[in-house]
Coordinates of C-alpha atoms in Angstrom, one line a residue:
M85 CA 79.1 94.0 85.1
T86 CA 76.9 95.8 87.6
V87 CA 78.4 97.8 90.4
R88 CA 78.5 95.7 93.6
K89 CA 77.5 97.3 96.9
I90 CA 80.0 96.5 99.6
I91 CA 80.7 97.1 103.3
I92 CA 84.4 96.9 104.2
D93 CA 85.0 95.5 107.7
T94 CA 88.6 96.1 108.6
D95 CA 91.4 96.5 111.1
P96 CA 94.0 98.6 109.2
G97 CA 96.9 97.4 108.9
Q98 CA 99.0 98.4 105.9
D99 CA 97.5 95.7 103.6
D100 CA 94.0 96.7 104.8
A101 CA 94.8 100.2 103.7
V102 CA 95.8 99.1 100.2
A103 CA 92.5 97.2 100.0
I104 CA 90.5 100.3 100.9
L105 CA 92.4 102.4 98.4
L106 CA 91.8 99.8 95.7
A107 CA 88.0 99.8 96.4
L108 CA 87.8 103.6 96.5
A109 CA 89.6 103.7 93.1
S110 CA 87.2 101.3 91.5
P111 CA 83.7 102.9 91.4
E112 CA 82.8 101.1 88.2
E113 CA 82.9 97.8 90.0
V114 CA 82.3 98.5 93.7
E115 CA 80.3 101.0 95.7
V116 CA 81.6 101.4 99.3
L117 CA 78.5 101.9 101.4
G118 CA 80.6 102.3 104.5
I119 CA 83.6 101.1 106.4
T120 CA 83.4 99.4 109.8
A121 CA 86.5 99.1 112.0
V122 CA 87.2 96.2 114.3
A123 CA 89.9 95.5 116.8
G124 CA 92.6 93.2 115.3
N125 CA 96.0 94.3 114.0
V126 CA 95.9 97.1 116.6
P127 CA 93.2 98.1 119.1
L128 CA 89.9 99.6 117.9
P129 CA 90.8 103.3 118.5
L130 CA 93.7 102.9 116.1
T131 CA 91.9 100.9 113.5
A132 CA 89.0 103.4 113.4
K133 CA 91.5 106.2 113.1
N134 CA 93.5 104.4 110.4
A135 CA 90.4 103.8 108.3
R136 CA 89.8 107.6 108.2
I137 CA 93.4 108.4 107.5
I138 CA 93.2 106.2 104.4
C139 CA 89.9 107.6 103.2
E140 CA 91.4 111.1 103.4
L141 CA 94.6 109.9 101.6
A142 CA 92.3 108.7 98.8
G143 CA 90.5 112.1 98.7
R144 CA 87.3 110.5 100.0
P145 CA 86.4 112.1 103.4
D146 CA 82.8 111.6 102.5
V147 CA 83.0 107.8 103.1
A148 CA 81.2 106.8 106.3
V149 CA 83.5 105.1 108.9
Y150 CA 82.1 103.5 112.0
A151 CA 83.8 102.0 115.0
G152 CA 82.6 98.4 115.8
C153 CA 83.6 95.8 118.4
D154 CA 86.7 96.5 120.5
E155 CA 87.3 92.9 121.6
P156 CA 86.5 89.3 120.4
L157 CA 83.3 87.6 121.3
S158 CA 84.7 85.6 124.2
R159 CA 88.5 86.0 124.3
P160 CA 91.1 88.6 125.2
L161 CA 92.2 90.7 122.2
I162 CA 95.5 89.6 120.5
T163 CA 97.1 92.3 118.3
A164 CA 99.9 92.3 115.7
E165 CA 102.0 95.4 116.3
H166 CA 105.1 93.2 115.8
V167 CA 104.0 93.1 112.1
H168 CA 102.3 96.5 111.5
G169 CA 104.0 98.7 114.0
K170 CA 102.6 100.5 117.0
T171 CA 100.2 102.6 114.9
G172 CA 99.1 99.8 112.5
L173 CA 100.2 102.0 109.6
D174 CA 103.9 102.5 110.4
G175 CA 105.9 103.4 107.3
P176 CA 104.6 106.6 105.8
D177 CA 104.1 109.8 107.7
L178 CA 100.4 110.4 107.3
P179 CA 98.5 113.2 109.0
D180 CA 95.8 112.6 111.6
P181 CA 92.3 112.5 110.1
V182 CA 90.0 115.5 110.1
M183 CA 86.9 113.6 109.2
D184 CA 84.8 112.4 112.1
L185 CA 83.8 108.9 113.0
R186 CA 80.0 108.4 112.5
P187 CA 78.3 108.1 115.9
E188 CA 76.5 104.8 115.1
H189 CA 78.1 101.5 116.2
G190 CA 79.5 99.6 113.3
V191 CA 77.4 96.5 114.0
D192 CA 74.2 98.6 113.9
F193 CA 75.3 100.1 110.6
I194 CA 75.8 96.6 109.1
I195 CA 72.4 95.5 110.4
E196 CA 70.5 98.6 109.2
T197 CA 72.2 98.6 105.8
L198 CA 71.3 95.0 105.1
R199 CA 67.7 95.6 106.1
R200 CA 67.5 98.8 104.0
E201 CA 69.2 97.6 100.8
P202 CA 67.5 95.1 98.5
E203 CA 67.9 91.5 99.5
G204 CA 70.9 90.0 97.9
S205 CA 72.5 93.3 96.9
V206 CA 75.2 93.9 99.6
T207 CA 78.5 92.0 99.9
L208 CA 80.4 92.0 103.2
C209 CA 84.2 92.3 102.9
P210 CA 85.9 91.4 106.2
L211 CA 89.6 92.1 106.2
G212 CA 90.2 91.4 109.9
P213 CA 88.7 89.3 112.7
L214 CA 85.1 88.4 112.1
T215 CA 83.8 89.9 115.3
N216 CA 81.6 92.6 113.8
I217 CA 80.1 90.3 111.2
A218 CA 79.3 87.5 113.7
T219 CA 77.8 90.0 116.2
A220 CA 75.5 91.4 113.5
F221 CA 74.5 87.8 112.5
R222 CA 73.8 86.9 116.1
D223 CA 72.0 90.1 117.0
A224 CA 69.9 90.2 113.8
P225 CA 69.6 86.8 112.2
D226 CA 67.0 88.2 109.8
I227 CA 69.9 89.8 107.9
I228 CA 71.7 86.6 107.1
P229 CA 69.6 85.6 104.0
R230 CA 69.8 89.2 102.8
V231 CA 73.6 89.0 102.4
R232 CA 74.7 88.6 98.8
E233 CA 78.1 87.2 99.7
V234 CA 80.9 87.3 102.3
V235 CA 84.3 87.7 100.7
L236 CA 86.9 87.6 103.4
M237 CA 90.6 87.4 104.0
G238 CA 91.5 84.7 106.5
G239 CA 92.5 81.2 107.1
A240 CA 94.9 78.8 105.4
Y241 CA 95.3 75.2 104.3
F242 CA 98.6 74.5 102.6
E243 CA 100.3 77.5 104.2
V244 CA 98.9 76.4 107.6
G245 CA 99.4 79.3 110.1
N246 CA 101.1 82.7 110.5
I247 CA 100.3 83.5 114.2
T248 CA 100.5 79.9 115.5
P249 CA 101.7 76.8 113.7
A250 CA 98.0 76.0 112.8
A251 CA 96.2 79.3 112.6
E252 CA 96.1 82.4 110.5
F253 CA 95.8 85.7 112.5
N254 CA 92.3 86.9 111.5
I255 CA 90.7 83.6 112.4
Y256 CA 92.8 83.0 115.5
V257 CA 91.9 86.3 117.1
D258 CA 88.2 85.4 117.2
P259 CA 87.6 81.8 116.2
E260 CA 84.1 81.8 117.7
A261 CA 83.2 84.7 115.4
A262 CA 84.6 82.8 112.4
E263 CA 82.7 79.7 113.4
T264 CA 79.4 81.8 113.5
V265 CA 80.1 83.2 110.0
F266 CA 81.1 79.9 108.4
K267 CA 78.1 78.1 109.8
S268 CA 75.7 80.9 108.9
G269 CA 74.8 79.5 105.4
V270 CA 75.7 82.7 103.6
P271 CA 77.8 82.3 100.4
I272 CA 81.4 82.7 101.4
V273 CA 84.6 83.3 99.4
V274 CA 87.8 82.8 101.3
M275 CA 91.2 84.4 100.5
P276 CA 93.5 82.3 102.7
L277 CA 97.3 82.6 103.1
D278 CA 97.5 80.0 100.3
V279 CA 96.7 82.7 97.8
T280 CA 97.8 85.9 99.5
H281 CA 101.3 84.5 99.9
K282 CA 101.5 84.4 96.1
A283 CA 100.6 88.2 95.9
L284 CA 104.2 89.3 96.8
V285 CA 105.3 92.9 96.6
T286 CA 108.7 92.3 95.0
R287 CA 111.1 95.2 94.5
P288 CA 110.0 95.9 90.9
R289 CA 106.3 95.9 91.9
N290 CA 107.0 98.3 94.8
D291 CA 109.0 100.5 92.5
A292 CA 106.0 100.7 90.3
F293 CA 103.9 102.1 93.2
R294 CA 106.6 104.7 93.9
A295 CA 106.9 105.6 90.3
L296 CA 103.3 106.8 90.3
A297 CA 104.7 109.9 91.9
T298 CA 101.5 110.6 93.9
P299 CA 100.9 110.8 97.6
V300 CA 99.0 107.5 97.3
G301 CA 101.7 105.7 95.4
Q302 CA 104.4 107.0 97.8
A303 CA 102.4 106.0 100.9
V304 CA 101.7 102.5 99.5
A305 CA 105.4 102.0 98.7
E306 CA 106.4 103.1 102.2
M307 CA 103.8 100.9 103.8
T308 CA 105.0 97.8 102.0
D309 CA 108.7 98.8 102.6
F310 CA 107.9 98.7 106.3
F311 CA 106.1 95.4 106.7
E312 CA 108.0 93.5 104.1
R313 CA 110.9 93.4 106.5
F314 CA 108.9 91.2 108.9
D315 CA 107.7 88.8 106.1
K316 CA 111.0 88.5 104.3
E317 CA 112.7 87.6 107.6
K318 CA 110.0 85.2 108.6
Y319 CA 109.4 83.4 105.3
G320 CA 112.5 84.1 103.3
S321 CA 110.2 85.4 100.5
L322 CA 111.0 88.0 97.9
G323 CA 108.6 90.6 99.4
A324 CA 105.6 91.1 101.6
P325 CA 102.3 89.5 100.8
L326 CA 99.4 91.9 100.1
H327 CA 96.7 89.8 101.9
D328 CA 93.6 92.1 102.1
P329 CA 93.7 93.7 98.6
C330 CA 93.0 90.2 97.2
V331 CA 89.4 90.5 98.5
I332 CA 88.7 93.7 96.5
A333 CA 90.6 92.4 93.5
Y334 CA 88.4 89.4 93.5
L335 CA 85.3 91.6 93.3
I336 CA 86.8 93.5 90.4
R337 CA 88.5 90.7 88.5
P338 CA 87.4 87.3 89.7
D339 CA 89.1 85.8 86.6
L340 CA 92.4 86.4 88.3
F341 CA 91.6 83.8 91.0
T342 CA 91.0 80.1 91.1
G343 CA 89.8 77.9 93.9
R344 CA 87.5 75.1 95.1
F345 CA 84.0 75.0 96.6
I346 CA 84.7 72.9 99.7
N347 CA 83.8 72.5 103.4
V348 CA 85.6 74.7 105.9
E349 CA 85.2 74.2 109.6
I350 CA 86.8 76.4 112.4
E351 CA 88.6 74.8 115.4
T352 CA 87.4 76.5 118.6
Q353 CA 88.3 73.9 121.3
S354 CA 91.9 72.7 120.9
S355 CA 94.7 74.6 122.6
L356 CA 97.0 73.1 120.0
T357 CA 95.1 74.1 116.8
L358 CA 92.8 76.9 118.0
G359 CA 91.6 79.0 115.1
M360 CA 92.6 76.5 112.4
T361 CA 90.6 76.6 109.2
V362 CA 90.0 72.9 108.6
A363 CA 89.6 73.1 104.8
D364 CA 88.5 69.9 103.1
W365 CA 90.5 70.7 100.0
W366 CA 90.6 67.0 98.9
R367 CA 86.9 66.6 99.7
V368 CA 87.4 63.6 102.0
S369 CA 85.2 64.5 104.9
G370 CA 81.8 64.0 103.4
R371 CA 80.7 67.4 104.9
D372 CA 78.7 69.7 102.7
P373 CA 80.7 72.5 101.0
N374 CA 80.2 75.9 102.5
A375 CA 82.9 78.2 101.0
L376 CA 84.8 78.9 97.8
F377 CA 88.4 78.5 99.1
I378 CA 90.8 80.3 96.8
G379 CA 94.1 78.6 96.0
D380 CA 95.8 80.6 93.3
V381 CA 96.1 84.1 91.7
D382 CA 97.5 85.6 88.6
A383 CA 100.0 87.7 90.5
D384 CA 101.2 89.8 87.6
G385 CA 97.6 90.5 86.6
F386 CA 96.8 91.4 90.3
F387 CA 99.6 93.9 90.5
T388 CA 98.9 95.4 87.1
L389 CA 95.3 96.0 88.3
L390 CA 96.4 97.4 91.6
T391 CA 98.9 99.8 90.1
E392 CA 96.5 101.0 87.5
R393 CA 93.8 101.7 90.0
L394 CA 96.1 103.4 92.6
A395 CA 97.2 105.7 89.8
R396 CA 93.7 107.1 89.7
L397 CA 93.8 108.5 93.3

């Protein structure tokens, strides 16, 4: 297996943080070319700060972190402090970052990287709203055929919505950006709520993080302790779903996941179903497939992988 070059586009968020840690702990499979922050779970100044906090927690202040778009393409920003806390990383007590943000805009970094690297060698990994990715595609359409793949966390079909009855948060925040990406023609892999809600941090799994007895293990345990309260109250589940690490786990161990290559359209007009991912799971629309929509995960294998990799940091 060759090392896959990736750009992580993110709005940390505790689960984003775990995804970044997993990527940085897995150099045999993924090379993180850079991290671009986007407004989403919390506003951009906090997501850009949080990305650097996590790089330093991982012992990787050398990773390039860029600030991207601070608002959706055409809508007011909606955030999720009710889930992630006022900082986005509530739970552990982590120091402010010392490493600097790179001066370049995150969208410019995405464009320049895709133009510089060999065609078909860079995978984009959006963990939040798709504003940065869509802006890059709109500003520089020549990069679209150069993308190897977009592997993203967002959307839902059987699980429907988590921010409205019909929509998942990342897609709902910027549905026009999502529409741009899904219509771009790039190969897309989607980690929807249907799969991420099966990756639950149960008490034994969180105890395994804490038992690592490292700053990373302790921080991850405290992060999931914090946001599991929201999810357990909302869904009545046994723990909090680790949404975003599914993206990185898929790149490392695709055999842990199963799904279908189907058509996915984004609703941008309806006030009732705005941001819905209309996933043709049963292939009844006649529309051409445009995304591998993941539906299941080997949760035990996922958490074994995650715990083993976090132990490296």
